[in-house]
């Protein structure tokens, strides 16, 4: 597991002529996913690249999503309103207090909220455009920082993954938020969070299926296969 983590990376490049591109590895060996914006075509795109193909002129990229800048920002504007309404409702129905969190013996990791965590864990190169896990990071340092939650651990405007110790393993229970402006602590159980994310994904799928284009078809097909939900109409995907 540790060796697999060390192979992960994030890479970001920008040039006025070409635009920007963000790269990250996928779960498939020898493949990475890219999210980019082409300055010349004024288009956003998402594609997979097969890093095992080295022959000149051979097709290495598989585009699954291409959309004009105008249509993309229009989508963001419309989706932002919908998302904000739902995330606020999710939070307000998840308010709790420290006593309940402690009663349920929730465990958090304080390593990831420490000021030194990023420097200890991540190596940044090329003026911060390339991020990779350090080869020599001390994994025991992370393990030692798992602890039962205390009030001092919850700083303002922070979030933590919450765990329980079950069957000699840490089991993810949910996410804890504390917002200064909202004056409270919020705990979203992992099942509730997963339902919310699925709901957002279905809404995104339905939006792009309402305004279908040939360039977004692979993305819509991929989302449909991942979601397969009674609210989705099989006929919609024939566009």
XYZ file of N, CA, C and O in Angstrom, residues 37 41-45 65-75 213 215-216:
80
model
N -7.555 22.688 -20.790
C -8.244 23.732 -21.532
C -7.349 24.161 -22.678
O -6.185 24.538 -22.470
N -8.608 26.464 -29.250
C -9.967 26.024 -29.565
C -11.000 26.545 -28.573
O -12.205 26.435 -28.836
N -10.526 27.096 -27.441
C -11.417 27.583 -26.382
C -12.327 26.459 -25.911
O -13.545 26.587 -25.833
N -11.692 25.324 -25.597
C -12.443 24.139 -25.190
C -11.823 23.498 -23.955
O -10.602 23.462 -23.810
N -12.691 22.968 -23.096
C -12.262 22.098 -22.013
C -12.347 20.663 -22.497
O -13.200 20.323 -23.319
N -11.450 19.808 -22.002
C -11.505 18.406 -22.382
C -11.001 17.518 -21.257
O -10.226 17.953 -20.398
N -14.587 13.603 -23.094
C -15.406 14.787 -22.809
C -14.740 16.017 -23.415
O -13.590 16.320 -23.120
N -15.469 16.716 -24.280
C -14.995 17.968 -24.863
C -16.173 18.931 -24.913
O -17.266 18.563 -25.346
N -15.945 20.156 -24.451
C -17.028 21.129 -24.382
C -16.456 22.530 -24.542
O -15.343 22.810 -24.066
N -17.192 23.411 -25.201
C -16.721 24.786 -25.389
C -16.687 25.515 -24.054
O -17.417 25.164 -23.109
N -15.846 26.541 -23.973
C -15.724 27.316 -22.736
C -17.066 27.923 -22.340
O -17.432 27.935 -21.159
N -17.809 28.438 -23.324
C -19.108 29.056 -23.017
C -20.065 28.056 -22.373
O -20.671 28.329 -21.330
N -20.186 26.876 -22.984
C -21.121 25.876 -22.461
C -20.665 25.351 -21.103
O -21.489 25.033 -20.236
N -19.348 25.264 -20.903
C -18.831 24.767 -19.638
C -19.135 25.744 -18.504
O -19.608 25.343 -17.436
N -18.880 27.030 -18.723
C -19.135 28.008 -17.673
C -20.632 28.202 -17.437
O -21.060 28.513 -16.319
N -21.426 28.008 -18.480
C -22.878 28.051 -18.312
C -23.330 26.906 -17.410
O -24.170 27.092 -16.514
N -22.757 25.720 -17.644
C -23.061 24.577 -16.779
C -22.667 24.860 -15.334
O -23.436 24.597 -14.397
N -24.286 16.222 -26.849
C -23.437 16.431 -28.015
C -22.620 15.168 -28.233
O -22.451 14.352 -27.316
N -19.512 14.990 -28.570
C -18.246 15.083 -27.829
C -18.399 14.692 -26.358
O -17.412 14.374 -25.693
N -19.621 14.747 -25.833
C -19.823 14.349 -24.433
C -20.403 12.943 -24.304
O -20.598 12.460 -23.182
